[in-house]
Structures are given as structure tokens and as C-alpha cells.
GROMACS .gro file of C-alpha atoms in nm:
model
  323
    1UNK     CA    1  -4.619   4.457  -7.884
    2UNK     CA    2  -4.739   4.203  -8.191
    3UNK     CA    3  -4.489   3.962  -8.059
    4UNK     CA    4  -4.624   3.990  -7.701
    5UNK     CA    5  -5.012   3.924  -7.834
    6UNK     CA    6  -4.926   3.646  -8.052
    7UNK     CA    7  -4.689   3.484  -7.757
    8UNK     CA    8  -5.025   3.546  -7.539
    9UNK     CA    9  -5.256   3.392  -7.785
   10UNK     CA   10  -5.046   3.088  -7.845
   11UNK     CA   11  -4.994   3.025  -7.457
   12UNK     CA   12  -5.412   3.104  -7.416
   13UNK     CA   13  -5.434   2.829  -7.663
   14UNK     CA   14  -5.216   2.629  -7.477
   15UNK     CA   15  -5.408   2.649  -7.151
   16UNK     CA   16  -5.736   2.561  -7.347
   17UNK     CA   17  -5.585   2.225  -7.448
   18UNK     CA   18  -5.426   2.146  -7.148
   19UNK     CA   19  -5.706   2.244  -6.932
   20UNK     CA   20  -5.902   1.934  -7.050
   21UNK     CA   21  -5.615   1.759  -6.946
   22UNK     CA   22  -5.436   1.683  -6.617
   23UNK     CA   23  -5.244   1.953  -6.406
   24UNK     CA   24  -5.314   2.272  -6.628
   25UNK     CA   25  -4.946   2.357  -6.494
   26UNK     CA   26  -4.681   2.519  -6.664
   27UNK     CA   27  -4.365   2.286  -6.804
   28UNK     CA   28  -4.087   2.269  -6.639
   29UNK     CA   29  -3.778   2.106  -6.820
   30UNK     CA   30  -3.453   2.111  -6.675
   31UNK     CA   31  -3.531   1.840  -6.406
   32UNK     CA   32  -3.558   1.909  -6.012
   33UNK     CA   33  -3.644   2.275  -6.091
   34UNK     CA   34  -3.581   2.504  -5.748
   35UNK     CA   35  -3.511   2.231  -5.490
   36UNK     CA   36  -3.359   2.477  -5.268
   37UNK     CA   37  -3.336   2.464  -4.906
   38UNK     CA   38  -3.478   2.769  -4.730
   39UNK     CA   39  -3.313   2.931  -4.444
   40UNK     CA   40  -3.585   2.938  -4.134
   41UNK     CA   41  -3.830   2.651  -4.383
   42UNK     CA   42  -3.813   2.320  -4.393
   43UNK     CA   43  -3.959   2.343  -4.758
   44UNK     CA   44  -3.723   2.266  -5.026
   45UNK     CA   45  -3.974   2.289  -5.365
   46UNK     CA   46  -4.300   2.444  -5.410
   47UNK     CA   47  -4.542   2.473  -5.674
   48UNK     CA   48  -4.893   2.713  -5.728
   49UNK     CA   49  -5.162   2.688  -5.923
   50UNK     CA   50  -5.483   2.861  -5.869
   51UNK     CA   51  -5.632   2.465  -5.853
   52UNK     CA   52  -5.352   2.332  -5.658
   53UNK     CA   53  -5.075   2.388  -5.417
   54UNK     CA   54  -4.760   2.134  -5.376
   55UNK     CA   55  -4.498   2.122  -5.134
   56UNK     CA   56  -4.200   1.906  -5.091
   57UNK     CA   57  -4.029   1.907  -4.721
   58UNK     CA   58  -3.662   1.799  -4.651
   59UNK     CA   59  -3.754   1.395  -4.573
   60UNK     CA   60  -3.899   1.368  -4.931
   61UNK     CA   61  -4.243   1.390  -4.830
   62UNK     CA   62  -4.492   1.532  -5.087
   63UNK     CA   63  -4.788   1.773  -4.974
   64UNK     CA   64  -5.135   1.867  -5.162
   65UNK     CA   65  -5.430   2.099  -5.121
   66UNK     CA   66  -5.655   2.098  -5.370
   67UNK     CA   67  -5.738   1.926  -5.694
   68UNK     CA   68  -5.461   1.813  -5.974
   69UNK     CA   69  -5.730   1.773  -6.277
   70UNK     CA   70  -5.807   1.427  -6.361
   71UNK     CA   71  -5.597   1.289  -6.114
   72UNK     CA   72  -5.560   1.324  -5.705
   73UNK     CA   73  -5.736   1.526  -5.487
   74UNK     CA   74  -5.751   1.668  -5.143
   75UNK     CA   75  -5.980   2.002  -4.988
   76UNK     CA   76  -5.991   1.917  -4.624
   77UNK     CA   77  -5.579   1.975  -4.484
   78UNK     CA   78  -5.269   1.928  -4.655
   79UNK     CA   79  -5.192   1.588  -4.662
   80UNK     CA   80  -4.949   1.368  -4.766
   81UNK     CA   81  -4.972   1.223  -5.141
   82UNK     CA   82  -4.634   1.060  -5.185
   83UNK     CA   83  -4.293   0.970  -4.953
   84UNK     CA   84  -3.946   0.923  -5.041
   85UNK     CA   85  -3.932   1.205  -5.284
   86UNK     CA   86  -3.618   1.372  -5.430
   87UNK     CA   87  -3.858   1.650  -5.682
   88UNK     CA   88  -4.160   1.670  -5.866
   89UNK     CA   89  -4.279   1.767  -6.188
   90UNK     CA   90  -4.647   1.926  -6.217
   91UNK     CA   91  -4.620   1.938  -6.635
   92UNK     CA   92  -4.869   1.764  -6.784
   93UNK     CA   93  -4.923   1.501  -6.556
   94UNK     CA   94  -4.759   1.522  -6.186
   95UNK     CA   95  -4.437   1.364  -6.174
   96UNK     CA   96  -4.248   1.274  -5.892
   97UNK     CA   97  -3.904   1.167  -5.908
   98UNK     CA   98  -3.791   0.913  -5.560
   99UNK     CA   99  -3.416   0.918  -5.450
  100UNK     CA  100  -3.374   0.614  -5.648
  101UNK     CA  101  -3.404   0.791  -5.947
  102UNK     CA  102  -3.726   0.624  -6.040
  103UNK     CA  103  -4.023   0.848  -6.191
  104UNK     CA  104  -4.418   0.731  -6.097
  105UNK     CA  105  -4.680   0.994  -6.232
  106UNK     CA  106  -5.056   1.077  -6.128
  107UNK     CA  107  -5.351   1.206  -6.360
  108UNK     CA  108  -5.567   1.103  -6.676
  109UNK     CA  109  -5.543   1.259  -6.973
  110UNK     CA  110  -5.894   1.336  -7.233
  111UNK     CA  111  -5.882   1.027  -7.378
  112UNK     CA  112  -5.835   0.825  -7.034
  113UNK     CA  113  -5.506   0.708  -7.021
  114UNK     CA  114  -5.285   0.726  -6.725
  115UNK     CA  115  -5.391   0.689  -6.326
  116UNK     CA  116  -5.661   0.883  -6.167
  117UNK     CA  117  -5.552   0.834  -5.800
  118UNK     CA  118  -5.243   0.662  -5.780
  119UNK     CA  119  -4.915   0.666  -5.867
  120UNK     CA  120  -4.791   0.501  -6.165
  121UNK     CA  121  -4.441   0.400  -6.211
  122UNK     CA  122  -4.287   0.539  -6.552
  123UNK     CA  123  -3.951   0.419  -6.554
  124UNK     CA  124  -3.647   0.380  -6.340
  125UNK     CA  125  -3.253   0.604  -6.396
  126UNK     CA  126  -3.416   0.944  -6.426
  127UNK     CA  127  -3.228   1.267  -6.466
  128UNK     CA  128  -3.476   1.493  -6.569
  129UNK     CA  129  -3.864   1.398  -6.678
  130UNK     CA  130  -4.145   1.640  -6.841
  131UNK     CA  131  -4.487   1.537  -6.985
  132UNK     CA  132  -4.678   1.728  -7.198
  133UNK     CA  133  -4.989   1.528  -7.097
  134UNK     CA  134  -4.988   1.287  -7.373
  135UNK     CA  135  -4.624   1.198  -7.377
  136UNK     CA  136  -4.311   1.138  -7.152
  137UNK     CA  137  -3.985   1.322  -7.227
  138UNK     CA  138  -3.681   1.215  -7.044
  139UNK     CA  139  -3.306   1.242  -7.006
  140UNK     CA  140  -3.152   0.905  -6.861
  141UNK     CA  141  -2.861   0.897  -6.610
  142UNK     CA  142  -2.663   0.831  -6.931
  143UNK     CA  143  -2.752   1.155  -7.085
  144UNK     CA  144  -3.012   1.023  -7.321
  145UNK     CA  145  -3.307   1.172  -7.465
  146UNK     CA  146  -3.538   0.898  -7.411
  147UNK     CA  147  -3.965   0.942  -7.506
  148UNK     CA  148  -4.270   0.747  -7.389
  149UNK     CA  149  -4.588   0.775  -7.553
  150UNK     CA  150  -4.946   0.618  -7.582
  151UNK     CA  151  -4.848   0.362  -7.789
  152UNK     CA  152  -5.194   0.185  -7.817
  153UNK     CA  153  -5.343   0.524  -7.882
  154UNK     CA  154  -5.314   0.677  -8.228
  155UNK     CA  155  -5.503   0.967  -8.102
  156UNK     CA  156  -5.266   1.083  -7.873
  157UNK     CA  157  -4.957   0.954  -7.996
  158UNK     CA  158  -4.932   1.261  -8.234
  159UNK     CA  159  -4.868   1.462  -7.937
  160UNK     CA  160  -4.560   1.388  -7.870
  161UNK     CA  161  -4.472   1.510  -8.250
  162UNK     CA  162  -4.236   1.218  -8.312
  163UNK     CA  163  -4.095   1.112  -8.664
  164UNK     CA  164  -4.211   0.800  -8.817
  165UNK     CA  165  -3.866   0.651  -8.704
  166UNK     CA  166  -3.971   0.655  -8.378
  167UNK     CA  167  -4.195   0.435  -8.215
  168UNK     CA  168  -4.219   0.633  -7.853
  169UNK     CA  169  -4.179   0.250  -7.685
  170UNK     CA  170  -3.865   0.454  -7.476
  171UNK     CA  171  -3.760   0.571  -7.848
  172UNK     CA  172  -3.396   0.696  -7.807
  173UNK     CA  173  -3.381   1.021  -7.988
  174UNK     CA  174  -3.069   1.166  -7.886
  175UNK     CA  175  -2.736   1.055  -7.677
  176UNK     CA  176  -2.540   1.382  -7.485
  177UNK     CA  177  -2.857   1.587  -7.356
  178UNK     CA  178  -2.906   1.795  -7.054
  179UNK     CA  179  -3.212   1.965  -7.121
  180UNK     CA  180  -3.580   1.927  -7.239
  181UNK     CA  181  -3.803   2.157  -7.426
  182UNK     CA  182  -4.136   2.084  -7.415
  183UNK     CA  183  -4.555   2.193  -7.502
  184UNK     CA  184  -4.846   2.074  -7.599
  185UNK     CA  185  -4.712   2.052  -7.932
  186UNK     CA  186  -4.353   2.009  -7.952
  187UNK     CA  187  -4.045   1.828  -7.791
  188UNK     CA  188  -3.707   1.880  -7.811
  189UNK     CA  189  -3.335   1.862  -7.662
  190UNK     CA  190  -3.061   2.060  -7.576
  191UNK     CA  191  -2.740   1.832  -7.664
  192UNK     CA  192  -2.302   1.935  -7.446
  193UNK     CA  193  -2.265   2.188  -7.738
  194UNK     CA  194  -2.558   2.380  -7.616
  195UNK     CA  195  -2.769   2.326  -7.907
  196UNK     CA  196  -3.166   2.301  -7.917
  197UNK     CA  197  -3.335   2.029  -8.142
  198UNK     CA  198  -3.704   2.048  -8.176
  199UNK     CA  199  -3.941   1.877  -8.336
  200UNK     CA  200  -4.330   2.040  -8.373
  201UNK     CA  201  -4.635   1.841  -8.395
  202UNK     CA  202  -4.746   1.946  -8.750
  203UNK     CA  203  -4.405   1.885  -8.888
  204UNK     CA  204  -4.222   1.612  -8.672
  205UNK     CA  205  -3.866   1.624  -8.743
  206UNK     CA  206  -3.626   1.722  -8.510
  207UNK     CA  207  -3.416   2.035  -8.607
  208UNK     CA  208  -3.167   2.303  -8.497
  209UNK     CA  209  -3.311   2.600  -8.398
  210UNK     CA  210  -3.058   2.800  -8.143
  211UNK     CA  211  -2.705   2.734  -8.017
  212UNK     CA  212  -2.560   2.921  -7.706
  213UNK     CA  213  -2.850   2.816  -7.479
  214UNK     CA  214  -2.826   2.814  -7.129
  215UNK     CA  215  -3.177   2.736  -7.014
  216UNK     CA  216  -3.523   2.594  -7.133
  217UNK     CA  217  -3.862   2.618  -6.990
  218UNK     CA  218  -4.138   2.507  -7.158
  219UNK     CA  219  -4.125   2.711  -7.504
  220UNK     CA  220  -3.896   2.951  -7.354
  221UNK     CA  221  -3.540   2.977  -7.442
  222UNK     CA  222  -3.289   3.172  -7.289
  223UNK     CA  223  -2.944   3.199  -7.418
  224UNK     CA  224  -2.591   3.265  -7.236
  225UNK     CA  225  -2.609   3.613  -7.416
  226UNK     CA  226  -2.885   3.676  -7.254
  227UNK     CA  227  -3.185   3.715  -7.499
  228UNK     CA  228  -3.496   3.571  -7.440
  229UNK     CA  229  -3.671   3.360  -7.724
  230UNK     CA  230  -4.004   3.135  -7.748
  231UNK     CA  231  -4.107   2.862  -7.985
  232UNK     CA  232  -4.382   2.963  -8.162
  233UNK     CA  233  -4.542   2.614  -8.276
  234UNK     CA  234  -4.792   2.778  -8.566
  235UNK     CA  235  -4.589   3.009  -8.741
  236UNK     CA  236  -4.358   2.965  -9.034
  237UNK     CA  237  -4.123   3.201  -8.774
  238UNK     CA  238  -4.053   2.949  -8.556
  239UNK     CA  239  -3.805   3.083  -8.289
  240UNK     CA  240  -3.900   3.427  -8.214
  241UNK     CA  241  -3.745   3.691  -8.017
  242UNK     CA  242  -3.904   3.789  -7.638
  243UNK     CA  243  -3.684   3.990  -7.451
  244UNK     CA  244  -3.313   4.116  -7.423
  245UNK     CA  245  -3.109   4.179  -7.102
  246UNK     CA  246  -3.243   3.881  -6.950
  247UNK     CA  247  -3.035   3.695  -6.625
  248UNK     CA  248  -3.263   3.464  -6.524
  249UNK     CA  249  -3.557   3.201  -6.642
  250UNK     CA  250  -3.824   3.066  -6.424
  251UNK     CA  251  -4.060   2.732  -6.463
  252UNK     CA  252  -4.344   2.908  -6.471
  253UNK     CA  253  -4.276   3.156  -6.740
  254UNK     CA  254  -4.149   3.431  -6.568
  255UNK     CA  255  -3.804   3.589  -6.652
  256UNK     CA  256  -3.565   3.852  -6.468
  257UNK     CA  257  -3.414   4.077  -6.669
  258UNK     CA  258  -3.059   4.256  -6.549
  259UNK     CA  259  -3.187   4.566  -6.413
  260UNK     CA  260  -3.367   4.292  -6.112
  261UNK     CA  261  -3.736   4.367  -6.263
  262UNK     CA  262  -3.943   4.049  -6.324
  263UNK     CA  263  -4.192   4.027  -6.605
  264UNK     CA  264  -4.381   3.759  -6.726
  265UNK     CA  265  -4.390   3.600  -7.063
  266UNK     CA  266  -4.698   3.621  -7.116
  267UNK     CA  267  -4.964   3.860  -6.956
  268UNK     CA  268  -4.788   4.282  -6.943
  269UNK     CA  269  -4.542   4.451  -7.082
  270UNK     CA  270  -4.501   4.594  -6.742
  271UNK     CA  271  -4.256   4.448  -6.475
  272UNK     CA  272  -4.407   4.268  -6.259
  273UNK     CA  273  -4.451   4.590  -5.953
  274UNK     CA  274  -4.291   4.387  -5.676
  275UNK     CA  275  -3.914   4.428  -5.586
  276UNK     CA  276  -3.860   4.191  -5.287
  277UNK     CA  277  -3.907   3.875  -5.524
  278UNK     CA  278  -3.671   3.587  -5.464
  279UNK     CA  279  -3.845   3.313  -5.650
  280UNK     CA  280  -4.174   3.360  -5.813
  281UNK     CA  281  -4.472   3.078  -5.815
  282UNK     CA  282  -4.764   3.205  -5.948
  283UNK     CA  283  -4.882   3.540  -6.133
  284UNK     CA  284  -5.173   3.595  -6.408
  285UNK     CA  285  -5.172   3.933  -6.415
  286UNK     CA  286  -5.341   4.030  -6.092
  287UNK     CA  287  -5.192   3.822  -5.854
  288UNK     CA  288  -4.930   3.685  -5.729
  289UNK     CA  289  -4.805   3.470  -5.546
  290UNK     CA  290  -4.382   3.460  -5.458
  291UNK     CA  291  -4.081   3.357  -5.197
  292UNK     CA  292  -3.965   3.704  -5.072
  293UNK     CA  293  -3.616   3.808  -5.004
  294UNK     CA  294  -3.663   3.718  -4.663
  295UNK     CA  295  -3.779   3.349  -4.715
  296UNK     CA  296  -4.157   3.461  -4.640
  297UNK     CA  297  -4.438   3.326  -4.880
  298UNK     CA  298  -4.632   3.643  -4.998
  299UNK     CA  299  -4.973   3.654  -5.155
  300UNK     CA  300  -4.983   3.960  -5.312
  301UNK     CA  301  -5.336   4.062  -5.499
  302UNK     CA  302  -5.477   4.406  -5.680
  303UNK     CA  303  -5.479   4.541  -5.292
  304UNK     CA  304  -5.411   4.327  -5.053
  305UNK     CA  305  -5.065   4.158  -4.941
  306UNK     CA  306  -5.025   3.881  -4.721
  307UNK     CA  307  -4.691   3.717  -4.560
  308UNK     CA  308  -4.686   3.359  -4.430
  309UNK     CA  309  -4.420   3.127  -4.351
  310UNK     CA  310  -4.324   2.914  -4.588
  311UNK     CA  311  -4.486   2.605  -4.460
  312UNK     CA  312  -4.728   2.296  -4.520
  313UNK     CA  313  -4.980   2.539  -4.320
  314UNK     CA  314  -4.965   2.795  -4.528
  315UNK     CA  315  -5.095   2.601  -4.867
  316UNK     CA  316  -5.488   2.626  -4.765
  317UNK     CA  317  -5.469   3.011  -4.715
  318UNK     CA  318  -5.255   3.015  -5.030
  319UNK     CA  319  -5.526   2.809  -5.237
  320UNK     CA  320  -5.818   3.002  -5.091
  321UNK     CA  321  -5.651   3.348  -5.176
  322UNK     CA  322  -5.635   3.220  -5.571
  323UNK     CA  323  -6.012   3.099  -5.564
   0.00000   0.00000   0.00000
């Protein structure tokens, strides 16, 4: 229970930070995230936030309702806010990724930098892009760990909780990556040997801190021997232990454990009470939101429960159940 209040606190924190920022979203950090195709649904990624709804349809184009903080906006009908899309990113700032593997991004963050409205192109040969606002951090088709910062902003540039070695001009930090960690206050890597390299804002130097890891999200680490871990950026115990038994690790914090129960990382103890969960998009403790075992969109609250396809239509009714 002590480790479940001081993961809450630190992700409450989080939220306070980010939520003069762009996006308020949760990190994703293993590229395209769930780009799945689903049967009945011509929806192949979808993301929920109780200020935004995006969804990406099978000819790459990109669909808001709502308002991504700082950045582009849209209350009237689901609309289209970018084409030729291959995934998106809503970490930070909102990424999208084009099928020529270049990455453009959308939203301001406190200090003013970045685009309000339009896209903005980052940089071309993508395999996998986060932001944590402030900075870019991204693996190239070469499998390096390239980041991007504010370099004409002092201010900022501590974000991305670089060494001195590194300028953040597309600083190469690492060569043989395939994943990202990523926060407000940290970076890292995950290098072919399955090792995860971090480096925390008040002590920037990149370091070992688990081996055996099969997926990252954000802070959260889960390993192929299935234990659950978080990086805890304030504490002299850095890499701290969440959860055992766990099969499976979601972008929005959210874990599945082997007995099929879902709990989240960081509001209960308590699985999450529904059972007909296929992939989760949204939860804060009383409500959620979820793809159902039989491909329907369900908003589930404290007593209601709705089911919609899941469809461009649906994303007003899904936005005006989280106001």
C-alpha cells in the first residue's frame, strides 16, 4: 500500500506539470502503440482523454473531438486533423508518424515553443518517437537513440535530463535500441540485450537500472518474468517494485496481470471490475472507457454502461460521457 500512494503521488505530480503543458496524455514509448485492425471497424488506433478523443482509420486519416491543450482544437464533429498517417503519439505533444516514416507534431508547451495549430515537421526515418513536452526522444530506422530538445531555451532544455555531453541538436545517445522510457523528468533506452538506461532530470547520467525487460510505458517497466516495476524520479529507490504476475502492459498505465484482471497503476488496489476488456483507453477510477471482447467501444461509468461501435461517430458521445 506505501508503494501504491507514493506511485499515485508521483504520477498526481506528473499530471500537475504536464497539465500546463500540451496533451495532458499519458506516454507511450514503444512506437505505433495498438495499431490493430478491428474485425467489423475500420479503426485501427484510438486514444481517450477526458479533453480529447483521437482516431486513426485504415487510409491514414487522423480524427479529433475536442481540445489537445495548447495546440489544435475541434467541438463541433469529428473532423479530420491530419492525412497520410501510419500512428500517432499523444505524449507530450501529439505526434503523428506518416508512412514515410517522417514525424510532424502539434501543441505549445509553457514557455511557448512548438506549433499551436499546425503541424510541425520533427524529423524524417522514424521508428518510434515520444515527447515529454519539452523534449523529443526517438529511435531512428538504424536503431538509434536519437534526442531533440529546446536548444535556444535553457529553461526547458533541463527537461529532457541530458548530460553535459549532449547538446540535444539530434544528440546520439545510444546505437542498438528498441525502446523508449520516458516522463516529465527522465529519458531513457532499452538497448538488443534488453537492458534499460535512464537518465533523471536531477541527476542526468544515463544508467542501468533493469535487464530482462520486455516492455516500457512511460515509467512503467515490465519484465519477461513478469514483474511489474516503475521509475520513481524523487527517491534515492529509484526502480521500485509494482506488481507480480503481470502478462501484459498498456500505454496508458494499465497492466493485466495472469489471472485476466486489469488494474491500473495508479488509482485502486482493486482490479479494475470489468471482465470483457480487450484493450483499455481510459480509466481514473470511476470510469472507463475500453474495446470489449467483441470489438464494441464501451463507456462504462459508476452506473451506467454504454456500447457503441467503434467508429469516428462514436468520439462526441465518448467525449461528452468524460465531461
Amino acid at each position: 500500500m506505501k508503494k501504491k500512494i507514493s506511485l499515485i503521488v508521483y504520477l498526481l505530480f506528473a499530471v500537475l506539470i504536464v497539465g500546463f503543458c500540451s496533451g495532458c496524455a499519458s506516454k507511450q514509448s514503444d512506437g505505433e502503440g495498438n495499431t490493430e485492425v478491428v474485425k467489423g471497424s475500420n479503426i485501427i488506433q484510438t486514444y481517450v482523454s477526458s479533453n480529447y478523443i483521437l482516431m486513426l482509420d485504415k487510409k491514414g486519416d487522423l480524427y479529433l473531438y475536442g481540445k489537445y491543450t495548447y495546440g489544435i482544437s475541434n467541438l463541433e464533429e469529428p473532423k479530420v486533423v491530419a492525412s497520410d498517417v501510419k500512428y500517432f503519439v499523444p505524449s507530450g505533444r501529439l505526434i503523428i508518424v506518416k508512412n514515410d516514416d517522417s514525424a510532424y507534431y502539434s501543441g505549445l508547451n509553457i514557455d511557448g515553443w512548438g506549433s499551436a495549430s499546425e503541424f510541425e515537421k520533427v524529423t524524417d526515418n522514424v521508428k518510434s518517437i515520444t515527447s515529454n513536452t519539452f523534449c523529443f526522444f526517438i529511435i531512428d530506422k538504424d536503431n538509434n537513440y536519437v534526442v531533440r530538445g529546446p536548444i535556444k531555451n535553457s529553461n526547458s532544455m533541463k527537461y529532457c535530463a541530458l548530460p553535459d555531453t549532449f547538446d540535444a541538436n539530434f544528440s546520439k545517445v545510444a546505437t542498438n535500441v528498441k525502446g523508449i522510457e520516458s516522463s516529465d523528468f527522465s529519458n531513457g533506452y532499452v538497448n538488443e540485450n534488453n537492458e534499460l538506461y535512464v537518465s533523471i532530470y536531477n541527476k542526468p547520467e544515463y544508467k542501468m537500472l533493469l535487464s530482462d525487460v520486455k516492455k516500457v510505458s512511460g515509467t512503467m517497466v515490465l519484465t519477461n518474468s513478469n514483474k511489474l516495476y516503475w521509475i520513481d524520479n524523487f527517491s534515492a529507490e529509484v526502480v521500485k517494485l509494482l506488481d507480480e504476475n503481470v502478462i501484459e502492459l498498456y500505454d496508458i498505465g494499465i497492466y493485466k496481470k495472469a489471472d485476466n484482471t486489469f488494474h491500473s497503476g495508479a488509482y485502486s488496489t482493486e482490479p479494475i471490475k470489468y471482465t470483457d476488456i480487450k484493450i483499455p483507453y481510459y480509466y481514473n477510477g470511476k470510469k472507463t472507457v475500453y474495446l470489449s471482447t467483441n470489438n464494441k467501444l464501451v463507456l462504462a461509468g459508476e452506473v451506467d454502461k454504454y456500447e457503441l461501435d467503434l467508429s469516428v461517430e462514436s468520439m462526441k458521445k465518448a467525449y461528452e460521457f468524460l465531461q
